[in-house]
């Protein structure tokens, strides 16, 4: 029983190579050298005082980018989906009513997660490219009396920026928590957690923040905490239990922090540095830069004869643009041609927008006139060289 029967895999004995690419899909975006270098710093323990200091800096950075004073503000170890589950699993108990706005894939996923824990889920479905009005939301809140209303601020599958004003107040009138997904929008367009009455807000590290995927900033209002900490049942997930996470991140009043999980320290370094980059630029400057780049992009697309999928200007998400799939072309050929010829990622639709759109993400350091021109040149080239059916 001493001989190995499985040899070392030959693929692992070759040098490790990863290509450099222009990451202009809906995420992840390119990670600038400063943030990559932060990830190369020595690994220290997940309970060392220095990592707690770094985690405190991350909490302050998230409070800034979310514009919140919530003390329950931290980063989930995981991607955006982990933050979605953290929000839903902690705030909702089995049998409770949940309402999800579905104007793309993210509302569908939120509904799926809530169903898995035995919630009574209702959805408000809008065709891809659209959004809900205040009166539609009010009607559904009064009918279903949910404990949580889910809304994607930036619907990255359809390119819609959902208006938020007035929805927080409305939810509170019906004693409902407002849960907002800002994975694709945060940092690229105005969002004010406290002023807009958002109870639970989360985002991802790999979009406007330009950090690698793997951490997901999240924050809970006092109102949300009241609900979470007065539950009758324990959340189904140990890893995402807010009681534990609050302690690990030093968000509770307890004098000492306990081991819950091994925090991904390298991912914390990169998140810390990405928050520093955004803080140095200033949120308002970043919002303006994303808006300007998006408008430059829209003008260039129109010149190419391409159409924007979201008709109303104010409902266009500046970080992820959806383009009506060009008539007569196979969208897969267009995206593969651009990848092969220009080493540049753009993507097709997702969920309800598959086949309908091309999606281009210009986030964080990728949101500039120069990068927009690069995408426009690649699209122009693809339209000239990809097969076009005679229709
Ligand atoms: N919500 C939105 C709006 C997103 O764009 C994404 C990622 N595309 C997610 C949630 C899920 O994030 P992740 O892939 O990091 O789990």
Tab-separated table of N, CA and C in Angstrom, residues 175-300:
chain	number	residue	atom	x	y	z
A	175	UNK	N	-43.976	48.564	6.929
A	175	UNK	CA	-43.190	47.773	7.886
A	175	UNK	C	-42.368	46.674	7.195
A	176	UNK	N	-41.761	47.049	6.082
A	176	UNK	CA	-41.005	46.100	5.265
A	176	UNK	C	-39.577	46.625	5.130
A	177	UNK	N	-38.609	45.712	5.112
A	177	UNK	CA	-37.217	46.122	4.929
A	177	UNK	C	-36.912	46.221	3.435
A	178	UNK	N	-36.157	47.255	3.060
A	178	UNK	CA	-35.753	47.394	1.655
A	178	UNK	C	-34.352	46.812	1.485
A	179	UNK	N	-34.263	45.788	0.640
A	179	UNK	CA	-32.999	45.109	0.350
A	179	UNK	C	-32.577	45.468	-1.076
A	180	UNK	N	-31.412	46.086	-1.208
A	180	UNK	CA	-30.973	46.548	-2.533
A	180	UNK	C	-29.657	45.888	-2.944
A	181	UNK	N	-29.642	45.367	-4.167
A	181	UNK	CA	-28.446	44.794	-4.773
A	181	UNK	C	-27.768	45.907	-5.577
A	182	UNK	N	-26.535	46.238	-5.170
A	182	UNK	CA	-25.804	47.272	-5.925
A	182	UNK	C	-24.480	46.710	-6.452
A	183	UNK	N	-24.478	45.395	-6.731
A	183	UNK	CA	-23.239	44.756	-7.195
A	183	UNK	C	-22.721	45.459	-8.459
A	184	UNK	N	-23.629	45.759	-9.374
A	184	UNK	CA	-23.187	46.317	-10.653
A	184	UNK	C	-23.209	47.844	-10.676
A	185	UNK	N	-23.802	48.480	-9.675
A	185	UNK	CA	-23.971	49.935	-9.758
A	185	UNK	C	-23.078	50.722	-8.807
A	186	UNK	N	-22.738	50.145	-7.663
A	186	UNK	CA	-22.062	50.878	-6.593
A	186	UNK	C	-20.742	51.495	-7.062
A	187	UNK	N	-20.615	52.785	-6.836
A	187	UNK	CA	-19.386	53.484	-7.205
A	187	UNK	C	-19.474	54.105	-8.595
A	188	UNK	N	-20.447	53.665	-9.389
A	188	UNK	CA	-20.561	54.169	-10.762
A	188	UNK	C	-21.724	55.119	-10.938
A	189	UNK	N	-22.569	55.216	-9.930
A	189	UNK	CA	-23.773	56.049	-10.049
A	189	UNK	C	-24.255	56.363	-8.625
A	190	UNK	N	-24.908	57.533	-8.432
A	190	UNK	CA	-25.259	57.929	-7.070
A	190	UNK	C	-26.096	56.898	-6.307
A	191	UNK	N	-25.742	56.703	-5.056
A	191	UNK	CA	-26.469	55.803	-4.159
A	191	UNK	C	-26.179	56.287	-2.741
A	192	UNK	N	-27.240	56.494	-1.947
A	192	UNK	CA	-27.081	57.029	-0.598
A	192	UNK	C	-27.879	56.133	0.340
A	193	UNK	N	-27.223	55.140	0.928
A	193	UNK	CA	-27.940	54.138	1.705
A	193	UNK	C	-28.844	54.755	2.776
A	194	UNK	N	-28.277	55.615	3.636
A	194	UNK	CA	-29.077	56.154	4.745
A	194	UNK	C	-30.175	57.085	4.233
A	195	UNK	N	-29.782	58.003	3.368
A	195	UNK	CA	-30.783	58.977	2.896
A	195	UNK	C	-31.896	58.320	2.097
A	196	UNK	N	-31.588	57.225	1.413
A	196	UNK	CA	-32.618	56.583	0.592
A	196	UNK	C	-33.377	55.492	1.352
A	197	UNK	N	-33.089	55.378	2.641
A	197	UNK	CA	-33.858	54.447	3.473
A	197	UNK	C	-33.654	52.985	3.100
A	198	UNK	N	-32.433	52.652	2.667
A	198	UNK	CA	-32.146	51.252	2.316
A	198	UNK	C	-31.757	50.504	3.596
A	199	UNK	N	-32.371	49.358	3.821
A	199	UNK	CA	-32.108	48.613	5.066
A	199	UNK	C	-30.971	47.618	4.944
A	200	UNK	N	-30.869	46.991	3.790
A	200	UNK	CA	-29.746	46.081	3.570
A	200	UNK	C	-29.222	46.389	2.175
A	201	UNK	N	-27.906	46.623	2.101
A	201	UNK	CA	-27.281	46.950	0.815
A	201	UNK	C	-26.029	46.100	0.680
A	202	UNK	N	-25.809	45.547	-0.505
A	202	UNK	CA	-24.560	44.823	-0.726
A	202	UNK	C	-24.029	45.124	-2.108
A	203	UNK	N	-22.727	44.854	-2.267
A	203	UNK	CA	-22.113	45.000	-3.586
A	203	UNK	C	-21.054	43.914	-3.745
A	204	UNK	N	-20.291	43.980	-4.827
A	204	UNK	CA	-19.241	42.987	-5.054
A	204	UNK	C	-17.903	43.701	-5.196
A	205	UNK	N	-16.823	42.954	-5.087
A	205	UNK	CA	-15.491	43.565	-5.146
A	205	UNK	C	-14.984	43.731	-6.573
A	206	UNK	N	-15.579	42.981	-7.516
A	206	UNK	CA	-14.938	42.823	-8.831
A	206	UNK	C	-15.491	43.710	-9.934
A	207	UNK	N	-16.304	44.699	-9.552
A	207	UNK	CA	-16.911	45.529	-10.613
A	207	UNK	C	-16.266	46.915	-10.574
A	208	UNK	N	-16.989	47.944	-10.087
A	208	UNK	CA	-16.387	49.281	-10.061
A	208	UNK	C	-15.176	49.321	-9.126
A	209	UNK	N	-15.193	48.524	-8.073
A	209	UNK	CA	-14.078	48.546	-7.119
A	209	UNK	C	-12.772	48.017	-7.714
A	210	UNK	N	-12.859	47.244	-8.803
A	210	UNK	CA	-11.645	46.732	-9.464
A	210	UNK	C	-10.764	45.863	-8.579
A	211	UNK	N	-11.355	45.201	-7.598
A	211	UNK	CA	-10.587	44.228	-6.808
A	211	UNK	C	-10.916	42.846	-7.384
A	212	UNK	N	-10.121	41.827	-7.063
A	212	UNK	CA	-10.486	40.494	-7.552
A	212	UNK	C	-11.817	40.044	-6.942
A	213	UNK	N	-12.530	39.124	-7.608
A	213	UNK	CA	-13.762	38.603	-7.018
A	213	UNK	C	-13.457	37.866	-5.714
A	214	UNK	N	-14.388	37.877	-4.781
A	214	UNK	CA	-14.173	37.077	-3.568
A	214	UNK	C	-14.549	37.732	-2.256
A	215	UNK	N	-14.851	39.052	-2.287
A	215	UNK	CA	-15.387	39.681	-1.083
A	215	UNK	C	-16.587	40.525	-1.489
A	216	UNK	N	-17.529	40.677	-0.568
A	216	UNK	CA	-18.758	41.381	-0.914
A	216	UNK	C	-19.187	42.294	0.238
A	217	UNK	N	-18.932	43.606	0.092
A	217	UNK	CA	-19.365	44.569	1.107
A	217	UNK	C	-20.873	44.504	1.347
A	218	UNK	N	-21.253	44.634	2.622
A	218	UNK	CA	-22.677	44.563	2.970
A	218	UNK	C	-22.926	45.447	4.194
A	219	UNK	N	-24.143	45.955	4.320
A	219	UNK	CA	-24.477	46.764	5.490
A	219	UNK	C	-25.948	46.554	5.855
A	220	UNK	N	-26.214	46.554	7.160
A	220	UNK	CA	-27.576	46.377	7.684
A	220	UNK	C	-27.940	47.600	8.520
A	221	UNK	N	-29.120	48.156	8.307
A	221	UNK	CA	-29.593	49.293	9.097
A	221	UNK	C	-29.979	48.815	10.500
A	222	UNK	N	-30.204	49.772	11.401
A	222	UNK	CA	-30.667	49.433	12.754
A	222	UNK	C	-31.983	48.646	12.678
A	223	UNK	N	-32.858	49.111	11.771
A	223	UNK	CA	-34.161	48.455	11.598
A	223	UNK	C	-33.968	46.997	11.175
A	224	UNK	N	-33.037	46.768	10.249
A	224	UNK	CA	-32.766	45.396	9.799
A	224	UNK	C	-32.188	44.575	10.956
A	225	UNK	N	-31.285	45.193	11.728
A	225	UNK	CA	-30.669	44.466	12.856
A	225	UNK	C	-31.723	44.076	13.893
A	226	UNK	N	-32.671	44.975	14.121
A	226	UNK	CA	-33.759	44.672	15.072
A	226	UNK	C	-34.464	43.387	14.667
A	227	UNK	N	-34.714	43.271	13.370
A	227	UNK	CA	-35.417	42.074	12.878
A	227	UNK	C	-34.521	40.843	13.014
A	228	UNK	N	-33.272	40.988	12.601
A	228	UNK	CA	-32.353	39.837	12.610
A	228	UNK	C	-32.137	39.335	14.049
A	229	UNK	N	-31.939	40.260	14.976
A	229	UNK	CA	-31.580	39.827	16.326
A	229	UNK	C	-32.796	39.495	17.204
A	230	UNK	N	-33.984	39.549	16.608
A	230	UNK	CA	-35.182	39.109	17.344
A	230	UNK	C	-35.867	37.957	16.631
A	231	UNK	N	-35.096	37.184	15.886
A	231	UNK	CA	-35.657	36.030	15.178
A	231	UNK	C	-36.099	34.955	16.154
A	232	UNK	N	-37.074	34.173	15.699
A	232	UNK	CA	-37.506	33.011	16.498
A	232	UNK	C	-36.634	31.805	16.177
A	233	UNK	N	-36.175	31.745	14.901
A	233	UNK	CA	-35.376	30.594	14.463
A	233	UNK	C	-33.961	31.052	14.123
A	234	UNK	N	-33.012	30.086	14.124
A	234	UNK	CA	-31.645	30.457	13.745
A	234	UNK	C	-31.523	30.460	12.225
A	235	UNK	N	-30.695	31.362	11.667
A	235	UNK	CA	-30.508	31.332	10.212
A	235	UNK	C	-29.991	29.966	9.768
A	236	UNK	N	-30.399	29.525	8.576
A	236	UNK	CA	-30.010	28.185	8.120
A	236	UNK	C	-28.510	28.041	7.900
A	237	UNK	N	-27.838	29.157	7.644
A	237	UNK	CA	-26.409	29.070	7.325
A	237	UNK	C	-25.546	29.492	8.507
A	238	UNK	N	-24.615	28.618	8.883
A	238	UNK	CA	-23.640	28.980	9.918
A	238	UNK	C	-22.663	30.024	9.375
A	239	UNK	N	-22.172	29.769	8.143
A	239	UNK	CA	-21.146	30.663	7.568
A	239	UNK	C	-21.637	32.097	7.429
A	240	UNK	N	-22.948	32.250	7.195
A	240	UNK	CA	-23.464	33.590	6.910
A	240	UNK	C	-24.259	34.181	8.072
A	241	UNK	N	-24.201	33.526	9.238
A	241	UNK	CA	-24.971	33.979	10.403
A	241	UNK	C	-24.459	35.345	10.875
A	242	UNK	N	-25.351	36.333	10.878
A	242	UNK	CA	-24.950	37.701	11.216
A	242	UNK	C	-24.406	37.819	12.642
A	243	UNK	N	-24.895	36.992	13.558
A	243	UNK	CA	-24.367	37.037	14.927
A	243	UNK	C	-22.866	36.788	14.920
A	244	UNK	N	-22.478	35.760	14.171
A	244	UNK	CA	-21.059	35.400	14.094
A	244	UNK	C	-20.261	36.432	13.314
A	245	UNK	N	-20.793	36.821	12.156
A	245	UNK	CA	-20.053	37.755	11.299
A	245	UNK	C	-19.878	39.109	11.996
A	246	UNK	N	-20.920	39.539	12.704
A	246	UNK	CA	-20.853	40.821	13.415
A	246	UNK	C	-19.722	40.781	14.437
A	247	UNK	N	-19.570	39.645	15.090
A	247	UNK	CA	-18.508	39.537	16.089
A	247	UNK	C	-17.140	39.496	15.426
A	248	UNK	N	-17.005	38.692	14.353
A	248	UNK	CA	-15.704	38.578	13.685
A	248	UNK	C	-15.241	39.934	13.158
A	249	UNK	N	-16.211	40.750	12.689
A	249	UNK	CA	-15.862	42.055	12.131
A	249	UNK	C	-15.878	43.170	13.185
A	250	UNK	N	-16.105	42.818	14.440
A	250	UNK	CA	-16.081	43.834	15.494
A	250	UNK	C	-17.235	44.815	15.386
A	251	UNK	N	-18.386	44.348	14.859
A	251	UNK	CA	-19.546	45.242	14.711
A	251	UNK	C	-20.485	45.135	15.909
A	252	UNK	N	-20.252	44.167	16.795
A	252	UNK	CA	-21.125	44.078	17.974
A	252	UNK	C	-20.406	44.754	19.148
A	253	UNK	N	-21.056	44.753	20.293
A	253	UNK	CA	-20.486	45.474	21.445
A	253	UNK	C	-19.532	44.590	22.243
A	254	UNK	N	-19.348	43.342	21.795
A	254	UNK	CA	-18.565	42.403	22.600
A	254	UNK	C	-17.083	42.793	22.639
A	255	UNK	N	-16.438	42.603	23.803
A	255	UNK	CA	-15.049	43.045	23.939
A	255	UNK	C	-14.055	42.213	23.121
A	256	UNK	N	-14.380	40.927	22.842
A	256	UNK	CA	-13.389	40.156	22.098
A	256	UNK	C	-14.004	39.520	20.858
A	257	UNK	N	-13.146	39.285	19.888
A	257	UNK	CA	-13.607	38.668	18.637
A	257	UNK	C	-13.294	37.182	18.672
A	258	UNK	N	-14.243	36.400	18.179
A	258	UNK	CA	-14.070	34.939	18.197
A	258	UNK	C	-13.759	34.451	16.787
A	259	UNK	N	-13.086	33.315	16.750
A	259	UNK	CA	-12.843	32.678	15.446
A	259	UNK	C	-14.174	32.166	14.894
A	260	UNK	N	-14.521	32.612	13.702
A	260	UNK	CA	-15.712	32.094	13.029
A	260	UNK	C	-15.285	31.326	11.780
A	261	UNK	N	-14.544	31.994	10.898
A	261	UNK	CA	-13.955	31.333	9.730
A	261	UNK	C	-12.616	32.015	9.461
A	262	UNK	N	-11.793	31.393	8.652
A	262	UNK	CA	-10.503	31.990	8.322
A	262	UNK	C	-10.732	33.050	7.262
A	263	UNK	N	-10.740	34.296	7.689
A	263	UNK	CA	-10.982	35.390	6.745
A	263	UNK	C	-9.964	35.341	5.607
A	264	UNK	N	-10.409	35.584	4.376
A	264	UNK	CA	-9.477	35.553	3.235
A	264	UNK	C	-8.613	36.810	3.242
A	265	UNK	N	-7.509	36.754	3.993
A	265	UNK	CA	-6.740	37.969	4.281
A	265	UNK	C	-6.224	38.657	3.008
A	266	UNK	N	-5.795	37.863	2.042
A	266	UNK	CA	-5.287	38.467	0.801
A	266	UNK	C	-6.404	39.234	0.087
A	267	UNK	N	-7.591	38.654	0.101
A	267	UNK	CA	-8.734	39.338	-0.518
A	267	UNK	C	-9.068	40.609	0.276
A	268	UNK	N	-8.869	40.568	1.595
A	268	UNK	CA	-9.100	41.786	2.393
A	268	UNK	C	-8.111	42.882	1.996
A	269	UNK	N	-6.846	42.502	1.741
A	269	UNK	CA	-5.858	43.523	1.344
A	269	UNK	C	-6.304	44.209	0.050
A	270	UNK	N	-6.731	43.388	-0.917
A	270	UNK	CA	-7.091	43.983	-2.213
A	270	UNK	C	-8.366	44.823	-2.080
A	271	UNK	N	-9.291	44.364	-1.248
A	271	UNK	CA	-10.512	45.147	-1.036
A	271	UNK	C	-10.160	46.475	-0.365
A	272	UNK	N	-9.279	46.412	0.625
A	272	UNK	CA	-8.846	47.631	1.341
A	272	UNK	C	-8.266	48.636	0.355
A	273	UNK	N	-7.419	48.145	-0.532
A	273	UNK	CA	-6.750	49.045	-1.465
A	273	UNK	C	-7.736	49.590	-2.505
A	274	UNK	N	-8.699	48.764	-2.909
A	274	UNK	CA	-9.687	49.250	-3.889
A	274	UNK	C	-10.561	50.334	-3.253
A	275	UNK	N	-10.854	50.193	-1.974
A	275	UNK	CA	-11.639	51.220	-1.274
A	275	UNK	C	-10.815	52.500	-1.129
A	276	UNK	N	-9.494	52.325	-0.953
A	276	UNK	CA	-8.606	53.499	-0.853
A	276	UNK	C	-8.596	54.253	-2.184
A	277	UNK	N	-8.532	53.501	-3.293
A	277	UNK	CA	-8.497	54.145	-4.615
A	277	UNK	C	-9.777	54.960	-4.833
A	278	UNK	N	-10.923	54.371	-4.500
A	278	UNK	CA	-12.199	55.072	-4.692
A	278	UNK	C	-12.314	56.264	-3.736
A	279	UNK	N	-11.807	56.105	-2.520
A	279	UNK	CA	-11.854	57.218	-1.560
A	279	UNK	C	-10.981	58.366	-2.031
A	280	UNK	N	-9.824	58.045	-2.612
A	280	UNK	CA	-8.932	59.104	-3.094
A	280	UNK	C	-9.569	59.870	-4.248
A	281	UNK	N	-10.219	59.150	-5.143
A	281	UNK	CA	-10.872	59.834	-6.266
A	281	UNK	C	-12.084	60.624	-5.783
A	282	UNK	N	-12.805	60.075	-4.833
A	282	UNK	CA	-14.044	60.700	-4.355
A	282	UNK	C	-15.222	60.124	-5.119
A	283	UNK	N	-16.266	59.769	-4.370
A	283	UNK	CA	-17.432	59.137	-4.981
A	283	UNK	C	-18.032	59.967	-6.109
A	284	UNK	N	-18.191	61.278	-5.820
A	284	UNK	CA	-18.873	62.105	-6.824
A	284	UNK	C	-18.083	62.180	-8.125
A	285	UNK	N	-16.746	62.236	-8.014
A	285	UNK	CA	-15.920	62.253	-9.229
A	285	UNK	C	-16.063	60.940	-9.981
A	286	UNK	N	-16.125	59.831	-9.231
A	286	UNK	CA	-16.260	58.525	-9.870
A	286	UNK	C	-17.612	58.419	-10.578
A	287	UNK	N	-18.665	58.881	-9.915
A	287	UNK	CA	-20.002	58.847	-10.544
A	287	UNK	C	-19.987	59.627	-11.860
A	288	UNK	N	-19.363	60.842	-11.794
A	288	UNK	CA	-19.325	61.712	-12.984
A	288	UNK	C	-18.532	61.041	-14.108
A	289	UNK	N	-17.397	60.463	-13.741
A	289	UNK	CA	-16.539	59.824	-14.744
A	289	UNK	C	-17.289	58.687	-15.437
A	290	UNK	N	-18.009	57.875	-14.662
A	290	UNK	CA	-18.763	56.766	-15.264
A	290	UNK	C	-19.874	57.290	-16.180
A	291	UNK	N	-20.535	58.351	-15.739
A	291	UNK	CA	-21.620	58.901	-16.555
A	291	UNK	C	-21.071	59.470	-17.868
A	292	UNK	N	-19.956	60.204	-17.774
A	292	UNK	CA	-19.369	60.803	-18.984
A	292	UNK	C	-18.927	59.728	-19.964
A	293	UNK	N	-18.274	58.685	-19.450
A	293	UNK	CA	-17.801	57.610	-20.332
A	293	UNK	C	-18.999	56.925	-20.979
A	294	UNK	N	-20.057	56.701	-20.190
A	294	UNK	CA	-21.248	56.023	-20.732
A	294	UNK	C	-21.860	56.864	-21.853
A	295	UNK	N	-21.927	58.186	-21.645
A	295	UNK	CA	-22.540	59.027	-22.681
A	295	UNK	C	-21.695	59.058	-23.951
A	296	UNK	N	-20.389	59.052	-23.776
A	296	UNK	CA	-19.487	58.996	-24.933
A	296	UNK	C	-19.716	57.676	-25.689
A	297	UNK	N	-19.931	56.617	-24.919
A	297	UNK	CA	-20.186	55.296	-25.506
A	297	UNK	C	-21.509	55.297	-26.282
A	298	UNK	N	-22.568	55.845	-25.660
A	298	UNK	CA	-23.885	55.853	-26.325
A	298	UNK	C	-23.783	56.571	-27.676
A	299	UNK	N	-23.079	57.735	-27.690
A	299	UNK	CA	-22.968	58.518	-28.923
A	299	UNK	C	-22.239	57.699	-29.996
A	300	UNK	N	-21.163	57.015	-29.586
A	300	UNK	CA	-20.386	56.208	-30.530
A	300	UNK	C	-21.190	55.033	-31.067
